[in-house]
XYZ file of C-alpha atoms in Angstrom:
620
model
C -117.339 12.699 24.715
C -114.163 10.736 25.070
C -112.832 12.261 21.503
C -113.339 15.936 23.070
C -109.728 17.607 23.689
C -108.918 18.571 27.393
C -110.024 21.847 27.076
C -113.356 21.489 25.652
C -114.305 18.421 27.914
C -113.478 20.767 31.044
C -115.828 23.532 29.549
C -118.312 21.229 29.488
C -117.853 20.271 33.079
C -118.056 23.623 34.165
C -120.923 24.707 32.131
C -122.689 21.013 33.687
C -121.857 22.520 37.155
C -124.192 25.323 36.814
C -126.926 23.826 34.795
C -127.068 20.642 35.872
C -125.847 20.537 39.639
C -127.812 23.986 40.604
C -130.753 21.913 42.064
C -128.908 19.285 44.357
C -126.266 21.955 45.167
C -128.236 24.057 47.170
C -129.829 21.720 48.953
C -127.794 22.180 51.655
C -129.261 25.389 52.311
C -132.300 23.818 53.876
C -131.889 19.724 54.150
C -129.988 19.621 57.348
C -132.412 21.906 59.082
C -135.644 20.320 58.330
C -134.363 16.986 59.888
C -134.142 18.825 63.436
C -136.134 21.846 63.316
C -138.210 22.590 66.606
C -140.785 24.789 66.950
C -140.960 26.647 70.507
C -138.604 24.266 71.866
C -140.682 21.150 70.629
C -140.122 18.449 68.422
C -141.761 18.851 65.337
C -144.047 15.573 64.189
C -141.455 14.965 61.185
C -138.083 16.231 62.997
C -136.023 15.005 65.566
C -133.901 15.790 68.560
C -130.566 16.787 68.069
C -128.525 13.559 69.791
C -125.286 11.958 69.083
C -126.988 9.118 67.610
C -129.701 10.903 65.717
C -127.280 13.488 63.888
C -124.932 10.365 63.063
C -128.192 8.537 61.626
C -129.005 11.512 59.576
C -125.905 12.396 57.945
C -125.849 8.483 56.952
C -129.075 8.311 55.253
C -128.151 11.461 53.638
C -124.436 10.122 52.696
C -126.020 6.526 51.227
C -129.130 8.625 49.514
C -126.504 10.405 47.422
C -124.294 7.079 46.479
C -127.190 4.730 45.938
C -129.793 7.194 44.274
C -127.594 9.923 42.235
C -124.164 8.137 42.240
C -125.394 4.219 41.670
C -128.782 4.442 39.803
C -128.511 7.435 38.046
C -124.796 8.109 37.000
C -124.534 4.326 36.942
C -127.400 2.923 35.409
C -130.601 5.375 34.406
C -128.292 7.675 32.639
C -127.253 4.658 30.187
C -131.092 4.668 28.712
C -129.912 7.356 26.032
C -132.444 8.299 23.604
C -130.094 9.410 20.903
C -127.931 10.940 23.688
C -131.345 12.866 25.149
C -132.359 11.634 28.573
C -135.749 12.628 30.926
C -138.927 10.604 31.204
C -140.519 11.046 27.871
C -137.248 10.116 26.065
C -137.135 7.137 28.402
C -140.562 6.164 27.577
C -139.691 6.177 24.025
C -137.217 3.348 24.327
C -139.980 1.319 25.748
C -140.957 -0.871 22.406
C -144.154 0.199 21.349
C -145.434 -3.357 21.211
C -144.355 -3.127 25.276
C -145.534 0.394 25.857
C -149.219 -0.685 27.051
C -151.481 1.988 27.952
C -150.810 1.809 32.084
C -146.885 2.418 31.239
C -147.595 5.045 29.457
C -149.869 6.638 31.818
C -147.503 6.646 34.434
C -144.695 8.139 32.798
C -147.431 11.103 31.768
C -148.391 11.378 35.576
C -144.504 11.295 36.151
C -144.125 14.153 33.529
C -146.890 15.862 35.194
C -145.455 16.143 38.293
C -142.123 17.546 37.296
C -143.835 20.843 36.711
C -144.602 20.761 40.426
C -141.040 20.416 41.022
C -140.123 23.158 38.289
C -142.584 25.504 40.526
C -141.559 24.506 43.966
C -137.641 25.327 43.769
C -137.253 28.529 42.483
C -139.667 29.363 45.329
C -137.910 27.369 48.236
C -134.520 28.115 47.220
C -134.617 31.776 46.559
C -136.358 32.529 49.762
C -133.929 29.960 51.636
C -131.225 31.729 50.409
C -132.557 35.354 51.517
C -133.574 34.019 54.982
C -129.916 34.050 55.576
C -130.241 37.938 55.799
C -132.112 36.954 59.369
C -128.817 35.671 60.950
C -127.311 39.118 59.932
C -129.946 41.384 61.601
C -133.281 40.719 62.605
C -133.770 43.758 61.686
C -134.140 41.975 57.972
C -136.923 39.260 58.693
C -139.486 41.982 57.032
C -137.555 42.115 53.675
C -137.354 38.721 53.017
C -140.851 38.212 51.475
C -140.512 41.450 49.298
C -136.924 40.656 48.507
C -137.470 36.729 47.568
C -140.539 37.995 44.910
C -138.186 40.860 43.752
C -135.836 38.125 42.859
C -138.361 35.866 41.156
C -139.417 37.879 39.429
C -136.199 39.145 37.969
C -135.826 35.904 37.175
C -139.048 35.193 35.247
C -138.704 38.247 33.246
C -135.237 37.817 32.077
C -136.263 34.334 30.492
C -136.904 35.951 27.456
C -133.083 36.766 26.788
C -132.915 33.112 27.092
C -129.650 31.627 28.666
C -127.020 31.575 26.140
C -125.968 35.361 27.125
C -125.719 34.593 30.348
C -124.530 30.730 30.213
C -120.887 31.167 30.914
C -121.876 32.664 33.917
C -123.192 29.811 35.752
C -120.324 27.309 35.689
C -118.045 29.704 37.334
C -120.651 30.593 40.065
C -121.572 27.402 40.522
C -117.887 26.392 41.413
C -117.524 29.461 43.755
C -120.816 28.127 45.436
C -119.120 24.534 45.880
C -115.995 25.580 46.930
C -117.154 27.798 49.470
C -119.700 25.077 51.287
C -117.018 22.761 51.068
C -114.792 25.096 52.908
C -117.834 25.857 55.807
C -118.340 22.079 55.670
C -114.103 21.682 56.881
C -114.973 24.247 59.135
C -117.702 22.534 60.703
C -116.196 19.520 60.873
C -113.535 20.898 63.114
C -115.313 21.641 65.721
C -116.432 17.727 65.783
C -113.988 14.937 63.594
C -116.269 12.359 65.029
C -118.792 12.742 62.515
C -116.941 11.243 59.902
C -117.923 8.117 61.396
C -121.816 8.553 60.073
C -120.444 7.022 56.785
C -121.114 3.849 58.574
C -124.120 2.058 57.060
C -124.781 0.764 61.169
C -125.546 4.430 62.042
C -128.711 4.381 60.065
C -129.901 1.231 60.937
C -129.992 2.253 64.397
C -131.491 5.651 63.892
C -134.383 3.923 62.679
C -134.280 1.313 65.151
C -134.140 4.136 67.988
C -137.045 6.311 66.393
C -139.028 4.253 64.519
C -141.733 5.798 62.834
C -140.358 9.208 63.698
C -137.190 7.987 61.622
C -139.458 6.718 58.995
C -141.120 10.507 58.705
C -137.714 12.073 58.608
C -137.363 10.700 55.542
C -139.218 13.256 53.945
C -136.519 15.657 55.068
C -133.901 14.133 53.887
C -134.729 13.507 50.189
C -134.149 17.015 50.118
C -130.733 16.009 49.208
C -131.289 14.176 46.550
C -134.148 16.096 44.965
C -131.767 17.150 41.511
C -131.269 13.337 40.431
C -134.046 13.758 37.839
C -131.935 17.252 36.500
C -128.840 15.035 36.121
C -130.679 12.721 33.435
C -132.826 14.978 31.820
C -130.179 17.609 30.778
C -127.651 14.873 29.449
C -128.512 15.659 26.053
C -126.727 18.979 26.668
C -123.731 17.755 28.071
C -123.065 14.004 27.925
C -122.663 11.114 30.487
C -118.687 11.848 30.923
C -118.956 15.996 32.124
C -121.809 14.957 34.232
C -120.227 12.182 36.098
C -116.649 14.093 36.662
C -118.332 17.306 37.391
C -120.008 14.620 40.146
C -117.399 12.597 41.342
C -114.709 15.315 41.627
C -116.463 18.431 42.801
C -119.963 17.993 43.818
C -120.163 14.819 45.797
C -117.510 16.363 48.177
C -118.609 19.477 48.362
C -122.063 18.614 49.461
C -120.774 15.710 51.981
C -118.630 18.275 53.472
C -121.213 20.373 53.655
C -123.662 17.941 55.640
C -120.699 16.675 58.096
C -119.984 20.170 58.868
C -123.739 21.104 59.549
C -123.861 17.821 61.443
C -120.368 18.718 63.578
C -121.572 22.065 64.247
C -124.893 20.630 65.840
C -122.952 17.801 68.032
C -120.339 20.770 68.916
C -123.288 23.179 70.071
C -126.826 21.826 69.988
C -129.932 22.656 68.112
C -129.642 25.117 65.726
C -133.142 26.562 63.556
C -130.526 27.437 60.802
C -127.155 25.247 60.969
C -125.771 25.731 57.470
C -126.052 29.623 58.569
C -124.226 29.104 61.500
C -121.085 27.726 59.590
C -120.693 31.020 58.182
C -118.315 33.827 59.770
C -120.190 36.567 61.129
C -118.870 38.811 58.103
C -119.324 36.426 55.383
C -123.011 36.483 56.394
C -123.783 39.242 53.306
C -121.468 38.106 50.494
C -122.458 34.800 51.135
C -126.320 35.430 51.241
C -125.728 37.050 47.904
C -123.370 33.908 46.823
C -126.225 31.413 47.896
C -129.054 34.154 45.829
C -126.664 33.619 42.815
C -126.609 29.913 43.049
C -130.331 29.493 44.045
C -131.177 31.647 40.850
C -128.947 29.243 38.730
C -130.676 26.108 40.450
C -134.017 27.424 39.510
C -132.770 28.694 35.913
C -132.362 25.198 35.409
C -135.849 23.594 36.339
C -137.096 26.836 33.928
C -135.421 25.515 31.483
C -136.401 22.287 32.019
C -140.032 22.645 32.120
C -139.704 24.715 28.525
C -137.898 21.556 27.202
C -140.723 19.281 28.921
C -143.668 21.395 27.263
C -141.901 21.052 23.741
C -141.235 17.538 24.081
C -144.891 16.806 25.140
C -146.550 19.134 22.375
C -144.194 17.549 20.013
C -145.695 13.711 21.445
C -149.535 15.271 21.022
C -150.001 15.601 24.874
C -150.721 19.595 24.997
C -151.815 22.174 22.308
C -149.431 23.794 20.810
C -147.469 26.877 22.527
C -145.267 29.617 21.235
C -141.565 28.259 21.200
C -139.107 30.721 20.935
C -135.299 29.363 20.156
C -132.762 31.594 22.164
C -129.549 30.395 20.585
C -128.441 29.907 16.789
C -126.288 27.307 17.184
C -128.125 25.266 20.324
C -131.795 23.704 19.479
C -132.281 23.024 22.836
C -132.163 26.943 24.475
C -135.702 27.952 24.192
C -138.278 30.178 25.697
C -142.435 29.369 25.802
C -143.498 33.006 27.252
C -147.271 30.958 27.926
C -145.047 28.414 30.145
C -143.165 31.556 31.840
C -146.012 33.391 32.667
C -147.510 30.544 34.561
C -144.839 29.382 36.608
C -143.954 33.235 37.449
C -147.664 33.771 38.928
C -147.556 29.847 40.851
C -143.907 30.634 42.414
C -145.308 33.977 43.723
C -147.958 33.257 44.918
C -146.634 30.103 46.757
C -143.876 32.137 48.477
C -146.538 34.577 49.590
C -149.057 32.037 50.396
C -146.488 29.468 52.542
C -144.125 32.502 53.697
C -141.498 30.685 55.080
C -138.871 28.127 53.878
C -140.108 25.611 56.144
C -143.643 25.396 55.380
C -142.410 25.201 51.860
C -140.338 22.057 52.539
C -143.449 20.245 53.006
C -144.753 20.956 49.902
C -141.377 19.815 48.146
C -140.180 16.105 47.722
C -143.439 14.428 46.938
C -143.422 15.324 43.275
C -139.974 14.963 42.718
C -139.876 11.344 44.284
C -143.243 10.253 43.190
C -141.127 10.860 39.319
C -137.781 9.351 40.163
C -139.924 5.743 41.140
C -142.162 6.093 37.850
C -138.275 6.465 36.465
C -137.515 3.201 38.454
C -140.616 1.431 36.443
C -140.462 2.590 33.329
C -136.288 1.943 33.074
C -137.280 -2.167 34.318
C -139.415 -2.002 31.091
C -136.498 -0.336 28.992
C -134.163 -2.926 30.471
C -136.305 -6.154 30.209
C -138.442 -5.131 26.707
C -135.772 -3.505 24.734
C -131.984 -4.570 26.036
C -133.175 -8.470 26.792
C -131.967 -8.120 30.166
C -133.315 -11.238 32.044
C -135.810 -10.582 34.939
C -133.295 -12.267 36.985
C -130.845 -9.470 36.265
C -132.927 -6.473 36.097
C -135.664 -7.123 39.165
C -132.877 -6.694 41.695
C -131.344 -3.352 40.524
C -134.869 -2.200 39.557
C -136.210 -3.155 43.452
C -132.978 -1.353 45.053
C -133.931 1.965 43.648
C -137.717 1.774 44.498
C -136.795 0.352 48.036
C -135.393 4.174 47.963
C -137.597 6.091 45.832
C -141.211 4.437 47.583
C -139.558 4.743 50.844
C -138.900 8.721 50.259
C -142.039 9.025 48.551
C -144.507 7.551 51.723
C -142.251 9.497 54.068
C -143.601 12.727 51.916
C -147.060 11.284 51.585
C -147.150 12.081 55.515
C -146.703 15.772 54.654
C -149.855 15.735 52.503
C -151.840 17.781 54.232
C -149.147 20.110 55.813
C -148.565 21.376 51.559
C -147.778 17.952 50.070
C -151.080 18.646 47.931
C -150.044 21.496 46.385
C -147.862 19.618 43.886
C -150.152 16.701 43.702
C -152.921 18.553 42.854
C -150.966 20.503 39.902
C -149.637 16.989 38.604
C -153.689 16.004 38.346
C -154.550 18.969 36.864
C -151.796 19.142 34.071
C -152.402 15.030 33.814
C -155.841 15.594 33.627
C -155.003 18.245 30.681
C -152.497 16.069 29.078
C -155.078 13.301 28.884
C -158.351 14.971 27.612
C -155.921 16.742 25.192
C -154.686 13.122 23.371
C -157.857 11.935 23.723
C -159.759 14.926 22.123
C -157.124 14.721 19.170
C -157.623 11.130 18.697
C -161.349 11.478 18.027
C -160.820 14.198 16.123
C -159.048 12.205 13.702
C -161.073 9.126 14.314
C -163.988 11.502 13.341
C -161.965 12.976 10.025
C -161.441 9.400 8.778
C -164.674 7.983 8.710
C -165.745 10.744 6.108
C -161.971 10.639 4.383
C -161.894 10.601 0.744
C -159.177 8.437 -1.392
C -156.704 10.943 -3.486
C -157.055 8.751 -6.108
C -160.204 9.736 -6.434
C -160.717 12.972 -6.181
C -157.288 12.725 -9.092
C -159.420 10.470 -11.034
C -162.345 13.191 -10.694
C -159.700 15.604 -12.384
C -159.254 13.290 -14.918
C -162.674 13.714 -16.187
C -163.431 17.576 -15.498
C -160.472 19.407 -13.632
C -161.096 22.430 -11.831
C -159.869 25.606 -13.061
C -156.147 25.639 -11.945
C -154.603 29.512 -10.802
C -150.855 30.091 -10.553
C -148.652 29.464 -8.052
C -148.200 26.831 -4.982
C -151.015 25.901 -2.689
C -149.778 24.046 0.667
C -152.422 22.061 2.268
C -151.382 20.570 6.119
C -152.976 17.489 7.523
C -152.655 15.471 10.353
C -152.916 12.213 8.217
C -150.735 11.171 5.665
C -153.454 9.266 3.839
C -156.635 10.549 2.081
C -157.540 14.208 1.058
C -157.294 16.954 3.176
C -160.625 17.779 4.841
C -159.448 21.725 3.810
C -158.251 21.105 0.406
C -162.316 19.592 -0.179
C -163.764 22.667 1.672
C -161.952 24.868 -0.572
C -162.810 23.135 -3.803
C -166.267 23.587 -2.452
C -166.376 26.776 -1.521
C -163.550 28.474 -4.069
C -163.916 25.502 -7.291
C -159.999 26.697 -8.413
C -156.810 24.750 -7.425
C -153.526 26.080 -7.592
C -150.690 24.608 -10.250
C -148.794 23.374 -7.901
C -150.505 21.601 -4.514
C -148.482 20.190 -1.931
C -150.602 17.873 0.692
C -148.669 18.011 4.173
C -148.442 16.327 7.255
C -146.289 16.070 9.870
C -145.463 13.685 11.748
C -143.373 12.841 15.579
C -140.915 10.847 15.903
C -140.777 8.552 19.382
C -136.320 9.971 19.085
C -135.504 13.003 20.172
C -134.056 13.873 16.700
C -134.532 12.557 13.298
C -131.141 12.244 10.839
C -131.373 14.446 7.603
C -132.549 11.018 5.838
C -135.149 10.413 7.689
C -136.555 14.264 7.934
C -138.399 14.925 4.599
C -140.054 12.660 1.823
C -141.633 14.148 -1.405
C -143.730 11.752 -3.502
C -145.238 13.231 -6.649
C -148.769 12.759 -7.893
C -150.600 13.643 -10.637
C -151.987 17.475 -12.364
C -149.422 18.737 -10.343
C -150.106 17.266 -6.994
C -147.301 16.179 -4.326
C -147.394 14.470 -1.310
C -144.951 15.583 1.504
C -144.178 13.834 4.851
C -141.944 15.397 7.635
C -140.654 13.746 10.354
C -139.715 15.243 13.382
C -138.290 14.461 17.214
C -139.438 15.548 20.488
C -136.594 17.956 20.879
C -137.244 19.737 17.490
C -139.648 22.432 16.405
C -141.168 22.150 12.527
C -140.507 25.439 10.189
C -142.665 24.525 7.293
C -141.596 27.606 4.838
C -138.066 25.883 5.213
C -139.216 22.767 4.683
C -140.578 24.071 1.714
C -137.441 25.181 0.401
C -135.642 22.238 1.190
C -138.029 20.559 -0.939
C -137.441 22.111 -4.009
C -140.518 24.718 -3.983
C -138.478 28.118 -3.768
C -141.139 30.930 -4.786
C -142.183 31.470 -1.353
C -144.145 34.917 -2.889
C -146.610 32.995 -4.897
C -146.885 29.984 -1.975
C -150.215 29.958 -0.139
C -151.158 28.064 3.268
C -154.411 26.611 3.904
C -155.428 25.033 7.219
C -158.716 24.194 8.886
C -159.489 25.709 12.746
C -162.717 23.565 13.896
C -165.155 24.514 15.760
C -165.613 22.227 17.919
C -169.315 21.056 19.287
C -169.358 19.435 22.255
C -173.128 17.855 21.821
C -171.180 14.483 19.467
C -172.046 11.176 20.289
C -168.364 10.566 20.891
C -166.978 8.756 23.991
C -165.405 10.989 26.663
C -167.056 12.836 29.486
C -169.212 15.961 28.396
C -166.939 17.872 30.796
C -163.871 16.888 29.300
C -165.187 17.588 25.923
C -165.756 21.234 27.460
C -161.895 21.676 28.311
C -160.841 20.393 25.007
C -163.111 22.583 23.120
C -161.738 25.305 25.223
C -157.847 24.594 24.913
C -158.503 24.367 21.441
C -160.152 27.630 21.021
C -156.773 29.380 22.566
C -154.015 27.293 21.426
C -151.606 28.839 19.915
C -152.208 29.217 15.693
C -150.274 26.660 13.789
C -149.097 29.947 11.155
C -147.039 30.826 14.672
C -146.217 27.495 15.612
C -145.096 26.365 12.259
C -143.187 29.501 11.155
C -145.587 30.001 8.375
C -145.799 33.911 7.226
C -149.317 35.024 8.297
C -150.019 37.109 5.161
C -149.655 33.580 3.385
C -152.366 31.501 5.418
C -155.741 31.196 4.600
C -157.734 29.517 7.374
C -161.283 28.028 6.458
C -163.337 27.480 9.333
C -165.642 24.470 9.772
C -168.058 22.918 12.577
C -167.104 19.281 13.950
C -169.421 17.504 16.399
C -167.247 15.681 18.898
């Protein structure tokens, strides 16, 4: 990034701002006021009173959660595990050495994984409708169109996703600095009506809300990681922008927005008292509307981004063998990473609806939020002490500190949200479990699958050596037969000898494989070995980030006459009554998911009227 002229590097800052900063920027909207909300005059079980000393404690944990979780360990240390300049949990995992990468590790990050989508359906839900609950300090008149209006929104949102964001990209940075500048400029105001508050940057002010509350302080906790709840955005969208945008974008617009923000939400309450809706109150009386429709714009660009995200998460993890394949649509001709997965779309549309209708209220949502997203940044925590120990040679000396600083933060803010379990914590919990659960039986099911295909694998050589002695009768024209394995003979190319006894001139035998990099270089991508009577062997390799198109591998390759090219590949039917070992339950859910993943013609760009499928039964 350092080589990129002025201009371009300050595009890329403002294109970070809306992408990358959307999450943690509104945060504001809704942190503050779940620290001290009261409910008919009583304190809440996880809120507090509004007191000199308990607004100064607040604003302190919040000012030292943003420098030691976003500023220290992920602009300064998390962000420097690159993957090939790609960052998130499954690139970080991949720098784990695989001798190193024991099954537990690699658990964990997949439960971490898992529970991003939780987070990917939680904030479009709790920021939209935080947003459009400002329309309440207009008139109360509007309290019955918030609900209709918040789902309207969402589901604008969800059904644009199709037009993916590269239309609409230049937008967001722009937006996204209007939203900045104008919390920072409430924030001043705020902080007018009470300069004291400045003083909360004191360390001593946090200590002694705890030491004045105790438990209570403990359970506010889970209030304010709402502040901090876009560190995991920051890392896994470097790829798109680079460590340099990210942290200036940070550093010299976002950090002081957002502390202005919080001191001027925390004056206002020292200046007049409990508030339900203090970032609300900063706002002129006539500003209420525009800014209610600046906030809707900047809550739609926060939850753009975890959209996004969660495409990018399902392609990585199809890509890795953790979920069946789904139908990836690229948005952009000149950006791999701007994709749509309608199957991925769908879902979260129908789980953010149905949570806004189900919890109503921003509030009762902000119980449900945090535990996901801090249950992933300390499996980050873990999995970086293995990247820094295993790969770099960092001595434990060295890397236990750091490594026990940010969990001392992340398993502090996640047993804080454990308390809210019950009160909607589960709700993201239980869809980690679920998509864990699916991620699991999925690998599994694929790894005896091919366990089960190798004990009955026949050697090329001899079924070449076979042709030797009476070949088949060849047709013209280039067969393509795909396997999961490199080695042996096709299970379909030996059905279809069965069943058809002709082989094409030309037969091409392959597999492809992933790559534990985000990308593979043009070296690395394609090898072509040839074989005898006409027989080649072809290996592709490809990164998380990337999506296979065979027919141009094919033409990279050398084999040009796509007309006279046919595709074979085998769909199994898959019996769950094998004396394989996993549950007979799971073997039901594989056998399913397998039934309605998506076809590999779609996934692999292969022409339909070129594939010939060949069905066979496989006892699992």
């Amino acid at each position: 990034m350092t080589s990129l002229p002025p201009t371009a590097k300050r595009t890329l800052v403002l294109a970070a701002l809306g992408i990358v900063f959307g999450d943690i920027g509104t945060s504001p909207l809704y942190a503050i006021k779940e620290c001290f909300k009261m409910k008919d005059g009583v304190v809440t079980p996880h809120a507090i009173a509004v007191t000199e000393g308990n607004v100064l404690g607040v604003l302190s944990l919040v000012f030292w959660s943003l420098v030691v979780v976003i500023s220290v360990k992920y602009l300064g240390a998390i962000m420097k595990a690159d993957n090939r300049g790609e960052g998130g949990i499954f690139a970080l995992l991949a720098l784990v050495p695989a001798q190193h990468a024991k099954r537990g590790i690699v658990l964990l990050a997949l439960f971490g994984a898992a529970l991003l989508y939780g987070d990917g359906v939680i904030t479009p839900a709790i920021s939209v409708l935080s947003a459009i609950e400002g329309l309440e300090v207009a008139t109360t008149h509007a309290k019955p169109l918030v609900l209709p209006l918040t789902v309207g929104v969402l589901v604008g949102l969800f059904a644009v996703q199709r037009r993916g964001t590269a239309g609409i990209g230049a937008l967001f940075g722009p937006i996204t600095l209007v939203w900045f500048g104008a919390i920072a400029m409430l924030g001043i105001r705020g902080i007018a009506e009470a300069p004291g508050v400045l003083a909360s940057i004191n360390p001593l002010h946090a200590w002694n809300f705890f030491e004045a509350n105790g438990f209570r302080g403990f359970a506010v906790l889970g209030s304010v990681v709402l502040c901090i709840t876009g560190g995991e955005a920051l890392y896994a969208d470097m790829g798109h922008f680079g460590r340099s945008p990210i942290r200036l974008g940070w550093y010299a617009i976002v950090l002081p927005a957002l502390m202005l923000n919080y001191f001027g939400q925390g004056a206002w309450l020292l200046a007049h008292g409990h508030d339900p809706r203090p970032f609300w109150a900063l706002v002129p009386e006539l500003l209420i509307i525009p800014t209610v429709i600046l906030a809707t714009a900047a809550t739609v660009i926060a939850s753009q981004a975890l959209i996004s995200g969660a495409f990018s998460l399902t392609r990585q993890a199809v890509q890795l063998g953790y979920l069946p394949r789904v139908t990836i649509v690229h948005t952009s001709d000149t950006n791999e990473g701007q994709i749509y997965i309608p199957e991925i779309n769908k879902a979260l549309a129908v789980a953010c609806v149905l949570l806004v209708l189900a919890f109503k209220e921003s509030d009762a949502l902000a119980a449900a939020y945090g535990i996901a997203v801090t249950g992933t940044m300390g499996i980050t925590s873990v999995v970086y002490y293995f990247v820094a120990t295993r790969r770099w040679g960092w001595p434990v000396r060295k890397a236990l500190p750091l490594v026990a600083l940010f969990l001392a933060f992340d398993l502090a803010f996640f047993g804080s949200n454990a308390l809210k379990f019950f009160d909607g914590g589960w709700f993201p919990i239980a869809l980690a479990v679920s998509i864990f659960t699916l991620m699991t039986t999925w690998k599994r099911g694929r790894q005896l699958l091919s366990a089960r295909f190798s004990q009955t694998l026949m050697p090329l050589d001899a079924l070449l050596d076979d042709f030797d002695n009476k070949a088949p009768q060849r047709v013209p024209g280039t067969a393509v037969f795909m396997s999961g394995s490199p080695e042996g003979t096709p299970r379909v190319l030996l059905h279809h000898l069965k069943h058809n006894k002709v082989v094409h001139q030309q037969v091409v035998l392959l597999s492809i494989l992933p790559a534990d990099s985000p990308t593979v270089t043009d070296a690395e991508r394609l090898k072509v070995t040839p074989l005898r009577h006409g027989f080649f062997r072809m290996t592709a390799t490809f990164g998380f980030m990337e999506t296979p198109n065979v027919p141009a591998l094919m033409k990279r390759a050398g084999f040009n006459d796509a007309g006279s090219t046919s595709y074979y590949l085998g769909r199994e039917t898959l019996l769950t009554n094998g004396s394989s070992k996993m549950g007979r339950w799971r073997k039901a859910v594989f056998a399913f998911v397998s039934r309605n993943a998506l076809p590999a013609t779609s996934y692999f760009g292969i022409p339909p009227g070129r594939v010939v499928e060949l069905g066979m039964q496989v006892e699992l």
